[in-house]
mmCIF file of C-alpha atoms in Angstrom:
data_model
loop_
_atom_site.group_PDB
_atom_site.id
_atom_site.type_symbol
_atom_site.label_atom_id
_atom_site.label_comp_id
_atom_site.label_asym_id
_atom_site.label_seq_id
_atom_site.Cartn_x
_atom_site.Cartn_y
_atom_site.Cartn_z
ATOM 1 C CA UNK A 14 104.010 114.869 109.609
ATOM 2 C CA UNK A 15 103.260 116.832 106.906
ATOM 3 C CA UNK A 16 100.484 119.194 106.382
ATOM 4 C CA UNK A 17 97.608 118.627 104.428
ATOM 5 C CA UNK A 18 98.587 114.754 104.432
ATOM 6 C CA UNK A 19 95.762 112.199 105.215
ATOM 7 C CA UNK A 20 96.572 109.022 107.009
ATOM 8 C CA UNK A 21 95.396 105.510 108.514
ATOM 9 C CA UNK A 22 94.921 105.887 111.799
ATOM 10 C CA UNK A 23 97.548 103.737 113.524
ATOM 11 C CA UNK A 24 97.458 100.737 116.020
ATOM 12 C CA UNK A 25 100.116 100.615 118.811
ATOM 13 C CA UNK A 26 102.325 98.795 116.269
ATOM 14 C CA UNK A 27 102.040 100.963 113.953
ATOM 15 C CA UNK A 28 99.740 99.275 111.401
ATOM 16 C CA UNK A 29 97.477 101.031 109.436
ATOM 17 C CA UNK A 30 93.607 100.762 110.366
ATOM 18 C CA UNK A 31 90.008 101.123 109.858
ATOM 19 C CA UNK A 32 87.568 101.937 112.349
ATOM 20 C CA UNK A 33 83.941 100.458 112.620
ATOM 21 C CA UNK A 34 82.713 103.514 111.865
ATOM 22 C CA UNK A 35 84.522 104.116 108.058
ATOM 23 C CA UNK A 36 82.205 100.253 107.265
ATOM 24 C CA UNK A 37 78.988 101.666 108.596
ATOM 25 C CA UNK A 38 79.812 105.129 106.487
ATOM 26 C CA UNK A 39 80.300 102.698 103.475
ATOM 27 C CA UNK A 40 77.217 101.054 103.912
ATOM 28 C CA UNK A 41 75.338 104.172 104.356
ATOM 29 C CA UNK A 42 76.515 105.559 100.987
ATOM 30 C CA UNK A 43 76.268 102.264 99.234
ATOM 31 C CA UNK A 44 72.717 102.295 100.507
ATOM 32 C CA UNK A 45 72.041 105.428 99.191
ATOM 33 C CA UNK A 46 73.283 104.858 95.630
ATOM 34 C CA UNK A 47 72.245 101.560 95.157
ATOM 35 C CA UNK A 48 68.752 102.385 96.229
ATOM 36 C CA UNK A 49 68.440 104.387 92.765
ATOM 37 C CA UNK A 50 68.765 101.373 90.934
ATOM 38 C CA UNK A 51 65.183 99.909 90.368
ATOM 39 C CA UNK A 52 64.464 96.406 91.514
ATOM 40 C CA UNK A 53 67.549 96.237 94.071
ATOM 41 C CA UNK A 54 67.132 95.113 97.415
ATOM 42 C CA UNK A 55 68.044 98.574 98.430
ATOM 43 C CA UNK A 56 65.128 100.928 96.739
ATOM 44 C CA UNK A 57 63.006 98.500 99.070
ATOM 45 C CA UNK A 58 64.383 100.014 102.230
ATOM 46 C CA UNK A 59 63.020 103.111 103.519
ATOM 47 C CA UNK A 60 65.135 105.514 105.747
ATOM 48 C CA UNK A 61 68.449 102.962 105.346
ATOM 49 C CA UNK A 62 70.643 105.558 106.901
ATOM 50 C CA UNK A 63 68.446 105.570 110.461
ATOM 51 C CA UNK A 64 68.411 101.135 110.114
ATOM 52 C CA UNK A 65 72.119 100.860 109.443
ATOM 53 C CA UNK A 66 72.385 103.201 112.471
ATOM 54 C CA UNK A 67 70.509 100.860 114.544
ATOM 55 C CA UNK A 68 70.534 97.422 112.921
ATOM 56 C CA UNK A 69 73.956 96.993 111.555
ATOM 57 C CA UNK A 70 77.017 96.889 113.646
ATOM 58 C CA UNK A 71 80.766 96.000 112.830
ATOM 59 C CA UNK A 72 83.433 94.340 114.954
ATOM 60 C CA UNK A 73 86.004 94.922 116.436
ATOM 61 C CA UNK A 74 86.335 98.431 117.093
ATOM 62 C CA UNK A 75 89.731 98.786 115.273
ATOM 63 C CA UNK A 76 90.389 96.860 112.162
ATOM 64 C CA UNK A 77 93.822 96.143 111.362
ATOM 65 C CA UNK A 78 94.657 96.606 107.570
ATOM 66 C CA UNK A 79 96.776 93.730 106.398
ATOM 67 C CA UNK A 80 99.434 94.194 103.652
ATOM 68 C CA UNK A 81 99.982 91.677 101.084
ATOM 69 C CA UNK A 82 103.376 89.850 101.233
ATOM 70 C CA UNK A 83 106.046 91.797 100.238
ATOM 71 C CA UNK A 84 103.983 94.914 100.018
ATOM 72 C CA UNK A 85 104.434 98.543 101.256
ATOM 73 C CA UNK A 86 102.946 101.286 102.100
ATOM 74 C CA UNK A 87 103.041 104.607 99.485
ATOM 75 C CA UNK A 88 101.963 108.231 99.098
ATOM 76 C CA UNK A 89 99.637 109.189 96.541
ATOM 77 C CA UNK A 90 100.022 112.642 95.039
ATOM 78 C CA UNK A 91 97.204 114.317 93.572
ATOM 79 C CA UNK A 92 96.026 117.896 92.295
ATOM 80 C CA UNK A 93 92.889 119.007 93.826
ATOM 81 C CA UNK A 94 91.262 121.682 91.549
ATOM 82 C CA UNK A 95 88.562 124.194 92.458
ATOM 83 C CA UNK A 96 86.622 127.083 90.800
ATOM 84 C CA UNK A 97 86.955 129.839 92.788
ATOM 85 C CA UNK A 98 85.890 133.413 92.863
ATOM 86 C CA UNK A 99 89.200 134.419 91.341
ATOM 87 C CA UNK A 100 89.623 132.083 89.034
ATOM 88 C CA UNK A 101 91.094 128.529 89.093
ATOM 89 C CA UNK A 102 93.454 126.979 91.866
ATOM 90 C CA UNK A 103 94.956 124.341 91.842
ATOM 91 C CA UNK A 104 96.478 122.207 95.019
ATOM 92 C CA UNK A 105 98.376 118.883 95.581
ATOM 93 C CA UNK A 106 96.968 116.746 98.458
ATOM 94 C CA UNK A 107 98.763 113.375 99.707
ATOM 95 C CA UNK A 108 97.493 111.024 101.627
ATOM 96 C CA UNK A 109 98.719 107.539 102.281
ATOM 97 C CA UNK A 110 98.090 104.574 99.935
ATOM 98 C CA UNK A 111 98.229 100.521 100.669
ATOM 99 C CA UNK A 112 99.071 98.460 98.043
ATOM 100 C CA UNK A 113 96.342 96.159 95.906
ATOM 101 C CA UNK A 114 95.732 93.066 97.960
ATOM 102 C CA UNK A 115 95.434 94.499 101.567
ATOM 103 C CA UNK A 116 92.794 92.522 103.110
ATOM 104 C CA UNK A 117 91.175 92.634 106.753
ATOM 105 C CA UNK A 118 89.159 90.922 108.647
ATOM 106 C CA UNK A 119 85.555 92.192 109.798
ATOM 107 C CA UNK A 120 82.550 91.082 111.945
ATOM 108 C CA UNK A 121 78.682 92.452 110.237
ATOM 109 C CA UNK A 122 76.123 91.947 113.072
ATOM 110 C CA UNK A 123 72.980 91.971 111.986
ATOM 111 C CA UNK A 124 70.409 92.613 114.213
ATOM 112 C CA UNK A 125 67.043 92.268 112.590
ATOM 113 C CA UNK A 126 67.990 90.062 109.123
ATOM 114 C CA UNK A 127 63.828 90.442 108.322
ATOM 115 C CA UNK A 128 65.055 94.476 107.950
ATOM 116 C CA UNK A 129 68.665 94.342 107.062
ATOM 117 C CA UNK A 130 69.117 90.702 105.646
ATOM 118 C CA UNK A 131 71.983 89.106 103.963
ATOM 119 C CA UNK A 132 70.668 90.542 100.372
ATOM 120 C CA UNK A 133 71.052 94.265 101.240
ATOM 121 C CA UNK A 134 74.659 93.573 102.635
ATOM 122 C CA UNK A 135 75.928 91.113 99.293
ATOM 123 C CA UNK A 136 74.408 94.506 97.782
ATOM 124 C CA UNK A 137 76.382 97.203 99.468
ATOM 125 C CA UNK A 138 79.598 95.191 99.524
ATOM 126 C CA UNK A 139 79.393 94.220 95.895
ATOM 127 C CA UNK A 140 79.365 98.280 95.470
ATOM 128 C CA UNK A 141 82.701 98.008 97.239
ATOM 129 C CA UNK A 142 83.911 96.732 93.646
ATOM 130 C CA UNK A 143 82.813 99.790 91.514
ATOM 131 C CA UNK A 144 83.218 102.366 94.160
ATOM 132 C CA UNK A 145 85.441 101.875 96.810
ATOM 133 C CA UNK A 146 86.245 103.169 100.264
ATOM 134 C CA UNK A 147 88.410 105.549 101.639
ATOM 135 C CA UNK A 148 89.986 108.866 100.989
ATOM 136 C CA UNK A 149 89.753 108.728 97.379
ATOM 137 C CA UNK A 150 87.500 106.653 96.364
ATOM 138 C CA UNK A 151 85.882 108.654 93.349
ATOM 139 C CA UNK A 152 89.209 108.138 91.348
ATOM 140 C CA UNK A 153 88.817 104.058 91.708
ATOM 141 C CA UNK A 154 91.396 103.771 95.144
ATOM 142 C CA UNK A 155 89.879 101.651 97.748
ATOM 143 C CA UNK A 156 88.104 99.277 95.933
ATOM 144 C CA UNK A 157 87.806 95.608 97.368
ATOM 145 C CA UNK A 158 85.648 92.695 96.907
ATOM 146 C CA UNK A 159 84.458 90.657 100.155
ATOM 147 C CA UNK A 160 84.451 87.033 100.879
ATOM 148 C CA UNK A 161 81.160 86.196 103.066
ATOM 149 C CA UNK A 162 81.453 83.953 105.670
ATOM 150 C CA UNK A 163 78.897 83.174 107.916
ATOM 151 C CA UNK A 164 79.459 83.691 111.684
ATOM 152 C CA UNK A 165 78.537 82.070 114.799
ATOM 153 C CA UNK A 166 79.272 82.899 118.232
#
């Protein structure tokens, strides 16, 4: 509704969501920063990018974004700077921000464990905790910590 403004895609109700598409993303960066630290499980995988491609996969389709009880959603307001060719600018972006303590639920299907085990994903979701996912993530929003379950069909 407003321009400039970055959202949560939307279920039919309404509710915010992620798509399985933002997870792989994650795991692909995570991947690719964690892989510079020496000894991680990570630096051991060659060309992780093409193997999450084809080896990881995330369920369902469209994840609903639960908000804690008694929680709401807000806008975050933020300059955007940039050196340009005549100097400074500055902008304000806003995007839409849940509260600490949104959860969802979310299916990792791994289909080769010998190539992409349960040791490179602990790895790339305990990145989750430092960097985060979403919009923006590089000033510490989005962060999360998982809760591994294993799962049977």
């Amino acid at each position: 509704d407003i321009k400039g403004r970055t959202g949560f895609h939307r279920g039919d109700n309404g509710a915010p969501l992620l798509l399985d598409y933002h997870w792989k993303g994650f795991f692909k960066e995570a991947w690719q920063s964690s892989r510079q630290i020496p000894g991680s499980e990570s630096a051991a995988l060659k060309t992780g990018k093409s193997r999450i491609d084809q080896l990881v996969f995330v369920e369902p389709r469209y994840i609903v974004l639960h908000l804690p009880a008694g929680g709401k959603e807000e806008t975050l307001e933020r300059p955007l700077r940039a050196e340009t060719a005549k100097g400074p600018r500055v902008a304000l972006a806003a995007s839409d921000m849940l509260p600490a303590g949104t959860w969802c639920d979310v299916r990792i299907v791994l289909l080769a464990p010998n190539v992409v085990g349960e040791a490179l994903l602990r790895e790339w979701l305990e990145y989750g905790r430092w960097r985060g996912m979403g919009g923006w993530r590089n000033g510490s929003y989005g962060r999360f910590s998982a809760n591994l379950k294993p799962y049977t069909r």
